Amino acid sequence: MMLKKLMTGIFIILLFSIVNLACTFNHSNSSTMNAIAKLTKAPFGSIEGQEITQYTLTNVNGMQLGIINYGGALTKIITKAKDSSWGDVLTGFDSLSGFTQKANPYFGAIIGRYANRIAKGKYKVDGIEYHAALNNNGQSLHGGLKGFDKVVWTATPLAGDSSLQLNYISKDGEEGYPGNLKIQVVYTLTANNSIKIEYTATTDKTTVINLTNHSYFNLSAGKSPTIYDHILQMNANQYTPVDTVLIPTGEILDVKGTPMDFTQPKRIGDDIDKVQGGYDHNWILNKAAGLQEVTNVYDPLSGRVLTVATTEPGLQFYSGNFLDGSLTHTKNGINYIKHGALTLETQHYPDAPNQSKFQSTILKPGEVYTQTTVYTFSTK
Ligand code: GLA
């Protein structure tokens, strides 16, 4: 009898210990989730005496994000395909010489002070006319001759090893923009395979601002040379049509019944030939203020899905129309050909400083500019 009681006691104690152990294990598992996030640094050359570093963030699932402090550019996004193989879905270069080449079409970079175009570079702020540097068919594109994609940012890894903070001060008058503008961009790689980009900026004089990121994606990770088979869906019933130099005409048109209609998932190659050169337009997102999921793109070959959420009112879907295979120092020597990759640039509308119907891009002293965009990778 005694023995039976003793055995039952031992059994109960054992059971408790096992349950306890399981709980501890579970707990330590979730705390290691953070501990597993990793940030490593490697030299990536130098420019004008300034050291460039590549930071690699790795999350608990093994997904990797590469960032350099030149242009704040993303250098690699390594994600899993449906068959569990890893691949880099971002176009890029194997060295700094790739990023600094004249023809670099803004691969992975932070774009500012004004993303997209300003007609003839001219705009008025508080009644004063300013002239932004011209660099594209007599227009100002992506901040001018030396935009935020071509400057060296100060990089600071943040606690937890899953975020990198970048800072840059754009001086009053730089590229024809008024006000000393202090910009901060924080890149975070989350445990659920999202790349979160948080921008903030302040100015000491009224200015215009439109910040974005210019990453080019091909979700096949080098398996298909073009993005024709990618399936795109955008929550956008309207877009802003452009003239021959890609300046908005000021009209707002419905996408319904046109090649611009991606309200239902559509293969990009289906209608691309019906659009001169391919897609390079700003879609007006159906959304309220705040962070909201607005678009997704799916590559049936790899099973990869990219979902984009943003606080911005517009999205430039650019189908890599000017890629022509001529870039050098590309990753693994890949030939980035026409329509070889796409960008999904979350933004305010192009040429807003000259378009009264478009949402204002004015930033005044005392105000804080913010924009958040989240690129999430999954498979289906
Ligand atoms: C943007 C523009 C395009 C092109 C690319 C860079 O997305 O809208 O017209 O200039 O940048 O090549």
Short mmCIF file of C-alpha atoms and ligand atoms in Angstrom, two decimals:
data_model
loop_
_atom_site.label_atom_id
_atom_site.label_comp_id
_atom_site.label_asym_id
_atom_site.label_seq_id
_atom_site.Cartn_x
_atom_site.Cartn_y
_atom_site.Cartn_z
CA MET A 1 0.00 0.00 0.00
CA MET A 2 2.78 2.38 1.09
CA LEU A 3 4.77 1.47 -1.98
CA LYS A 4 1.76 2.13 -4.21
CA LYS A 5 1.33 5.61 -2.63
CA LEU A 6 5.03 6.32 -3.00
CA MET A 7 4.95 5.28 -6.68
CA THR A 8 1.90 7.49 -7.33
CA GLY A 9 3.70 10.39 -5.61
CA ILE A 10 6.81 9.91 -7.70
CA PHE A 11 4.65 9.65 -10.82
CA ILE A 12 2.85 12.93 -10.01
CA ILE A 13 6.16 14.72 -9.32
CA LEU A 14 7.56 13.38 -12.59
CA LEU A 15 4.48 14.52 -14.49
CA PHE A 16 4.77 18.03 -12.98
CA SER A 17 8.43 18.21 -13.92
CA ILE A 18 7.70 17.20 -17.50
CA VAL A 19 4.90 19.79 -17.84
CA ASN A 20 7.17 22.39 -16.24
CA LEU A 21 10.01 21.53 -18.56
CA ALA A 22 7.73 21.79 -21.58
CA CYS A 23 6.58 25.24 -20.45
CA THR A 24 10.14 26.43 -19.84
CA PHE A 25 11.12 25.09 -23.25
CA ASN A 26 8.24 26.90 -24.91
CA HIS A 27 9.09 30.08 -23.06
CA SER A 28 12.78 29.92 -23.87
CA ASN A 29 11.76 29.25 -27.45
CA SER A 30 9.89 32.51 -27.69
CA SER A 31 12.65 34.46 -25.99
CA THR A 32 15.24 32.91 -28.30
CA MET A 33 13.03 34.19 -31.15
CA ASN A 34 14.50 37.60 -30.40
CA ALA A 35 17.90 36.26 -29.49
CA ILE A 36 18.07 34.53 -32.86
CA ALA A 37 17.64 37.83 -34.76
CA LYS A 38 21.14 38.59 -35.93
CA LEU A 39 22.92 41.64 -37.29
CA THR A 40 26.31 41.34 -38.92
CA LYS A 41 28.55 43.94 -40.59
CA ALA A 42 31.00 43.70 -43.45
CA PRO A 43 33.05 46.35 -45.28
CA PHE A 44 31.56 47.28 -48.67
CA GLY A 45 34.22 49.69 -50.00
CA SER A 46 34.51 53.43 -49.59
CA ILE A 47 33.45 56.58 -51.40
CA GLU A 48 34.99 60.04 -51.06
CA GLY A 49 36.87 58.83 -47.98
CA GLN A 50 33.73 57.49 -46.29
CA GLU A 51 33.54 53.84 -45.36
CA ILE A 52 30.56 51.92 -46.71
CA THR A 53 29.33 48.97 -44.68
CA GLN A 54 26.92 46.20 -45.53
CA TYR A 55 24.65 45.25 -42.63
CA THR A 56 22.90 41.90 -42.81
CA LEU A 57 19.85 41.27 -40.66
CA THR A 58 18.76 37.66 -40.25
CA ASN A 59 15.48 36.70 -38.61
CA VAL A 60 14.42 33.60 -36.70
CA ASN A 61 13.32 31.89 -39.93
CA GLY A 62 16.65 32.47 -41.65
CA MET A 63 15.36 35.25 -43.92
CA GLN A 64 18.08 37.80 -44.67
CA LEU A 65 18.02 41.51 -45.45
CA GLY A 66 21.13 43.35 -46.64
CA ILE A 67 21.47 47.14 -46.33
CA ILE A 68 24.32 49.52 -47.15
CA ASN A 69 24.76 53.05 -45.86
CA TYR A 70 25.39 54.30 -49.44
CA GLY A 71 21.95 55.51 -50.54
CA GLY A 72 20.49 53.50 -47.65
CA ALA A 73 20.08 50.84 -50.31
CA LEU A 74 18.79 47.33 -49.78
CA THR A 75 21.29 44.88 -51.24
CA LYS A 76 19.64 41.49 -50.77
CA ILE A 77 16.39 39.93 -49.63
CA ILE A 78 16.84 36.21 -49.22
CA THR A 79 13.56 34.37 -48.71
CA LYS A 80 12.29 30.81 -48.98
CA ALA A 81 10.39 29.52 -51.99
CA LYS A 82 7.51 27.07 -51.68
CA ASP A 83 9.91 24.14 -52.19
CA SER A 84 11.95 25.49 -49.21
CA SER A 85 14.91 26.57 -51.35
CA TRP A 86 16.38 29.99 -50.57
CA GLY A 87 16.75 32.75 -53.15
CA ASP A 88 17.44 36.47 -53.44
CA VAL A 89 14.36 38.29 -54.75
CA LEU A 90 16.03 41.71 -55.00
CA THR A 91 17.97 43.01 -58.00
CA GLY A 92 21.35 44.38 -57.01
CA PHE A 93 25.09 44.53 -57.38
CA ASP A 94 27.96 42.50 -55.98
CA SER A 95 30.02 45.57 -55.04
CA LEU A 96 29.88 49.31 -54.39
CA SER A 97 31.07 49.97 -57.98
CA GLY A 98 27.73 48.56 -59.12
CA PHE A 99 25.77 51.00 -56.98
CA THR A 100 27.91 54.01 -57.96
CA GLN A 101 27.73 53.38 -61.73
CA LYS A 102 25.99 56.23 -63.55
CA ALA A 103 23.27 54.02 -65.00
CA ASN A 104 22.27 52.52 -61.63
CA PRO A 105 18.47 52.82 -61.82
CA TYR A 106 18.12 53.43 -58.06
CA PHE A 107 18.46 49.73 -57.11
CA GLY A 108 17.12 49.28 -53.55
CA ALA A 109 17.76 52.92 -52.61
CA ILE A 110 16.02 55.49 -50.43
CA ILE A 111 14.56 58.15 -52.72
CA GLY A 112 14.23 61.84 -51.82
CA ARG A 113 13.89 64.70 -51.24
CA TYR A 114 11.12 64.30 -53.79
CA ALA A 115 10.44 60.79 -55.11
CA ASN A 116 9.17 60.65 -58.70
CA ARG A 117 8.97 63.69 -60.97
CA ILE A 118 8.55 67.43 -60.62
CA ALA A 119 7.71 69.07 -63.97
CA LYS A 120 10.71 71.04 -65.24
CA GLY A 121 11.95 70.93 -61.62
CA LYS A 122 9.93 74.09 -60.89
CA TYR A 123 7.60 74.54 -57.95
CA LYS A 124 6.50 77.20 -55.51
CA VAL A 125 6.58 77.16 -51.74
CA ASP A 126 5.07 80.14 -49.89
CA GLY A 127 5.00 82.07 -53.17
CA ILE A 128 8.73 81.60 -53.82
CA GLU A 129 9.75 79.70 -56.95
CA TYR A 130 12.35 76.97 -56.49
CA HIS A 131 14.24 74.99 -59.11
CA ALA A 132 14.99 71.36 -58.32
CA ALA A 133 17.94 69.90 -60.25
CA LEU A 134 16.97 68.53 -63.68
CA ASN A 135 18.13 65.01 -64.49
CA ASN A 136 15.47 63.34 -66.63
CA ASN A 137 14.28 64.70 -70.00
CA GLY A 138 14.24 68.25 -68.64
CA GLN A 139 12.37 67.13 -65.51
CA SER A 140 13.54 66.52 -61.96
CA LEU A 141 13.40 62.82 -61.03
CA HIS A 142 13.96 61.21 -57.62
CA GLY A 143 15.55 64.20 -55.93
CA GLY A 144 17.78 65.44 -58.78
CA LEU A 145 21.41 64.86 -59.68
CA LYS A 146 22.49 63.74 -56.22
CA GLY A 147 19.40 62.51 -54.47
CA PHE A 148 19.23 60.58 -51.20
CA ASP A 149 20.15 57.44 -53.17
CA LYS A 150 23.65 58.84 -53.78
CA VAL A 151 24.58 60.12 -50.33
CA VAL A 152 26.20 58.37 -47.39
CA TRP A 153 23.84 57.83 -44.46
CA THR A 154 24.85 57.39 -40.82
CA ALA A 155 23.91 53.87 -39.82
CA THR A 156 23.13 52.77 -36.25
CA PRO A 157 22.12 49.21 -35.40
CA LEU A 158 19.27 49.24 -32.87
CA ALA A 159 18.89 47.02 -29.81
CA GLY A 160 17.45 43.58 -30.55
CA ASP A 161 19.50 43.14 -33.73
CA SER A 162 16.52 43.34 -36.05
CA SER A 163 16.59 47.06 -36.98
CA LEU A 164 19.02 49.43 -38.61
CA GLN A 165 18.54 53.18 -38.27
CA LEU A 166 19.80 55.52 -40.98
CA ASN A 167 20.13 59.28 -40.66
CA TYR A 168 20.93 62.02 -43.12
CA ILE A 169 20.76 65.82 -43.05
CA SER A 170 19.93 67.41 -46.38
CA LYS A 171 21.22 70.97 -46.30
CA ASP A 172 19.13 74.02 -47.12
CA GLY A 173 19.33 74.50 -50.90
CA GLU A 174 20.61 70.98 -51.66
CA GLU A 175 19.46 70.01 -55.18
CA GLY A 176 17.23 73.10 -55.18
CA TYR A 177 15.12 72.31 -52.10
CA PRO A 178 14.60 74.78 -49.24
CA GLY A 179 15.25 74.01 -45.58
CA ASN A 180 17.66 71.86 -43.63
CA LEU A 181 15.84 68.54 -43.65
CA LYS A 182 16.66 65.90 -41.01
CA ILE A 183 15.67 62.45 -42.19
CA GLN A 184 15.54 59.17 -40.32
CA VAL A 185 14.79 55.81 -41.89
CA VAL A 186 14.49 52.65 -39.79
CA TYR A 187 14.59 49.28 -41.53
CA THR A 188 13.29 46.36 -39.44
CA LEU A 189 13.24 42.69 -40.36
CA THR A 190 10.46 41.09 -38.32
CA ALA A 191 9.99 37.49 -37.19
CA ASN A 192 7.08 37.15 -39.63
CA ASN A 193 9.21 37.92 -42.67
CA SER A 194 8.27 41.57 -43.04
CA ILE A 195 10.59 44.39 -43.95
CA LYS A 196 9.23 47.45 -42.25
CA ILE A 197 10.47 50.84 -43.44
CA GLU A 198 9.69 53.80 -41.18
CA TYR A 199 10.58 57.28 -42.42
CA THR A 200 10.44 60.49 -40.38
CA ALA A 201 11.68 63.97 -41.25
CA THR A 202 11.64 67.53 -39.95
CA THR A 203 12.61 70.81 -41.58
CA ASP A 204 13.57 74.33 -40.49
CA LYS A 205 11.97 76.00 -43.56
CA THR A 206 8.82 75.08 -45.45
CA THR A 207 9.72 72.52 -48.12
CA VAL A 208 8.28 69.68 -50.22
CA ILE A 209 8.96 66.04 -49.38
CA ASN A 210 8.13 62.64 -50.85
CA LEU A 211 10.18 59.68 -49.65
CA THR A 212 10.13 56.11 -50.91
CA ASN A 213 12.26 53.03 -51.43
CA HIS A 214 13.23 51.90 -54.94
CA SER A 215 13.67 48.14 -54.52
CA TYR A 216 13.22 46.03 -57.65
CA PHE A 217 11.78 42.56 -57.11
CA ASN A 218 11.74 39.40 -59.17
CA LEU A 219 10.16 36.82 -56.90
CA SER A 220 11.52 33.92 -58.93
CA ALA A 221 14.98 34.79 -57.53
CA GLY A 222 16.75 34.49 -60.86
CA LYS A 223 14.67 31.62 -62.27
CA SER A 224 12.60 33.71 -64.71
CA PRO A 225 14.28 36.51 -66.65
CA THR A 226 11.12 38.68 -66.62
CA ILE A 227 8.20 39.42 -64.36
CA TYR A 228 5.56 38.68 -67.04
CA ASP A 229 4.30 35.62 -65.14
CA HIS A 230 4.01 37.46 -61.81
CA ILE A 231 0.39 38.02 -60.80
CA LEU A 232 -0.35 41.46 -59.43
CA GLN A 233 -3.33 42.75 -57.49
CA MET A 234 -3.72 46.36 -56.40
CA ASN A 235 -6.47 47.98 -54.36
CA ALA A 236 -6.66 50.90 -56.76
CA ASN A 237 -9.63 51.98 -58.85
CA GLN A 238 -7.88 55.00 -60.33
CA TYR A 239 -4.50 56.19 -61.58
CA THR A 240 -2.83 59.41 -62.66
CA PRO A 241 -2.15 59.36 -66.44
CA VAL A 242 1.10 60.90 -67.72
CA ASP A 243 2.38 62.79 -70.76
CA THR A 244 5.31 61.75 -72.98
CA VAL A 245 7.90 62.74 -70.36
CA LEU A 246 5.99 60.90 -67.62
CA ILE A 247 4.61 64.02 -65.93
CA PRO A 248 1.02 63.60 -64.70
CA THR A 249 -1.49 65.37 -66.92
CA GLY A 250 -3.45 66.25 -63.77
CA GLU A 251 -6.35 63.97 -64.70
CA ILE A 252 -7.51 61.14 -62.46
CA LEU A 253 -8.79 58.22 -64.51
CA ASP A 254 -10.64 55.01 -63.70
CA VAL A 255 -8.71 51.80 -64.35
CA LYS A 256 -11.87 49.85 -65.19
CA GLY A 257 -11.77 48.36 -68.68
CA THR A 258 -8.14 49.46 -69.25
CA PRO A 259 -4.77 47.62 -69.10
CA MET A 260 -4.20 49.53 -65.82
CA ASP A 261 -6.86 47.47 -64.06
CA PHE A 262 -5.28 45.24 -61.38
CA THR A 263 -8.24 45.32 -59.02
CA GLN A 264 -8.47 41.56 -59.60
CA PRO A 265 -5.24 39.49 -59.67
CA LYS A 266 -3.81 39.71 -63.22
CA ARG A 267 -0.69 38.30 -64.91
CA ILE A 268 1.56 41.30 -65.56
CA GLY A 269 2.42 40.06 -69.07
CA ASP A 270 -1.24 39.97 -70.11
CA ASP A 271 -1.68 43.66 -70.94
CA ILE A 272 1.84 45.06 -70.72
CA ASP A 273 2.15 45.43 -74.51
CA LYS A 274 -0.91 47.67 -74.52
CA VAL A 275 0.91 50.25 -72.39
CA GLN A 276 3.63 52.26 -74.17
CA GLY A 277 6.98 50.94 -72.86
CA GLY A 278 5.28 49.07 -70.03
CA TYR A 279 3.92 50.15 -66.67
CA ASP A 280 5.40 53.26 -65.03
CA HIS A 281 2.44 54.97 -63.39
CA ASN A 282 1.08 56.13 -60.09
CA TRP A 283 -2.02 54.29 -58.89
CA ILE A 284 -4.39 55.98 -56.46
CA LEU A 285 -4.84 53.56 -53.60
CA ASN A 286 -8.33 52.85 -52.26
CA LYS A 287 -7.55 53.53 -48.66
CA ALA A 288 -8.16 55.63 -45.61
CA ALA A 289 -5.34 57.30 -43.70
CA GLY A 290 -3.08 54.91 -41.78
CA LEU A 291 -1.18 51.75 -42.51
CA GLN A 292 -3.15 49.45 -44.77
CA GLU A 293 -2.44 46.48 -47.03
CA VAL A 294 -2.74 47.75 -50.61
CA THR A 295 -1.18 45.33 -53.05
CA ASN A 296 0.24 41.86 -53.51
CA VAL A 297 2.25 40.10 -56.15
CA TYR A 298 2.53 36.33 -56.60
CA ASP A 299 5.05 34.29 -58.55
CA PRO A 300 3.50 30.91 -59.40
CA LEU A 301 6.91 29.45 -60.28
CA SER A 302 8.43 29.85 -56.80
CA GLY A 303 5.16 30.19 -54.90
CA ARG A 304 6.46 33.42 -53.35
CA VAL A 305 4.03 36.18 -52.43
CA LEU A 306 4.94 39.78 -51.64
CA THR A 307 2.35 41.88 -49.85
CA VAL A 308 2.69 45.63 -49.45
CA ALA A 309 1.09 47.73 -46.73
CA THR A 310 1.59 51.47 -46.54
CA THR A 311 0.47 54.75 -45.04
CA GLU A 312 0.92 56.47 -48.44
CA PRO A 313 -1.91 57.43 -50.83
CA GLY A 314 -0.14 56.35 -54.05
CA LEU A 315 1.87 53.52 -55.55
CA GLN A 316 4.22 53.71 -58.54
CA PHE A 317 4.19 50.33 -60.22
CA TYR A 318 7.17 50.36 -62.57
CA SER A 319 7.80 47.25 -64.68
CA GLY A 320 11.54 47.79 -65.20
CA ASN A 321 10.98 49.30 -68.67
CA PHE A 322 14.43 50.90 -68.87
CA LEU A 323 16.41 47.84 -67.77
CA ASP A 324 18.29 46.77 -70.88
CA GLY A 325 20.93 44.29 -69.76
CA SER A 326 23.70 46.92 -69.73
CA LEU A 327 24.32 47.22 -65.96
CA THR A 328 27.69 45.97 -64.76
CA HIS A 329 28.79 44.43 -61.40
CA THR A 330 25.39 42.76 -61.09
CA LYS A 331 24.86 40.03 -58.50
CA ASN A 332 26.07 36.70 -59.90
CA GLY A 333 26.52 38.45 -63.25
CA ILE A 334 22.76 38.43 -63.84
CA ASN A 335 21.59 40.26 -66.95
CA TYR A 336 18.82 42.56 -65.82
CA ILE A 337 16.79 42.81 -69.02
CA LYS A 338 13.71 44.87 -69.89
CA HIS A 339 10.84 43.89 -67.59
CA GLY A 340 13.27 41.76 -65.59
CA ALA A 341 12.02 43.15 -62.26
CA LEU A 342 9.33 45.42 -60.85
CA THR A 343 9.12 48.17 -58.28
CA LEU A 344 6.22 49.02 -55.98
CA GLU A 345 7.11 52.52 -54.80
CA THR A 346 4.73 53.80 -52.13
CA GLN A 347 4.51 57.56 -52.38
CA HIS A 348 2.53 60.79 -52.69
CA TYR A 349 1.59 61.52 -56.28
CA PRO A 350 4.20 62.68 -58.79
CA ASP A 351 4.45 66.42 -59.41
CA ALA A 352 2.08 67.11 -56.49
CA PRO A 353 3.81 70.49 -55.81
CA ASN A 354 2.35 71.67 -59.15
CA GLN A 355 -0.98 69.85 -59.08
CA SER A 356 -3.73 71.44 -57.03
CA LYS A 357 -5.91 68.30 -57.12
CA PHE A 358 -3.20 66.09 -55.59
CA GLN A 359 -2.61 65.71 -51.84
CA SER A 360 -0.11 68.24 -50.52
CA THR A 361 3.54 67.28 -50.05
CA ILE A 362 4.41 70.42 -48.09
CA LEU A 363 6.30 70.03 -44.81
CA LYS A 364 6.48 73.00 -42.46
CA PRO A 365 8.80 73.68 -39.53
CA GLY A 366 7.35 72.13 -36.38
CA GLU A 367 5.64 69.32 -38.32
CA VAL A 368 6.92 65.75 -38.52
CA TYR A 369 6.75 63.94 -41.86
CA THR A 370 6.11 60.22 -41.45
CA GLN A 371 5.64 57.35 -43.86
CA THR A 372 5.59 53.63 -43.14
CA THR A 373 5.70 50.83 -45.66
CA VAL A 374 5.84 47.10 -44.95
CA TYR A 375 6.91 44.47 -47.50
CA THR A 376 5.90 41.00 -46.30
CA PHE A 377 7.10 37.75 -47.87
CA SER A 378 5.26 34.44 -47.75
CA THR A 379 4.51 31.47 -50.01
CA LYS A 380 1.36 29.78 -51.22
C1 GLA B 1 11.12 55.41 -61.48
C2 GLA B 1 10.54 56.11 -62.63
C3 GLA B 1 10.90 55.44 -63.89
C4 GLA B 1 12.38 55.23 -64.00
C5 GLA B 1 12.87 54.50 -62.78
C6 GLA B 1 14.36 54.39 -62.76
O1 GLA B 1 10.39 54.35 -61.07
O2 GLA B 1 9.16 56.28 -62.54
O3 GLA B 1 10.46 56.18 -64.98
O4 GLA B 1 13.03 56.47 -64.10
O5 GLA B 1 12.50 55.17 -61.63
O6 GLA B 1 14.90 53.91 -63.95
#
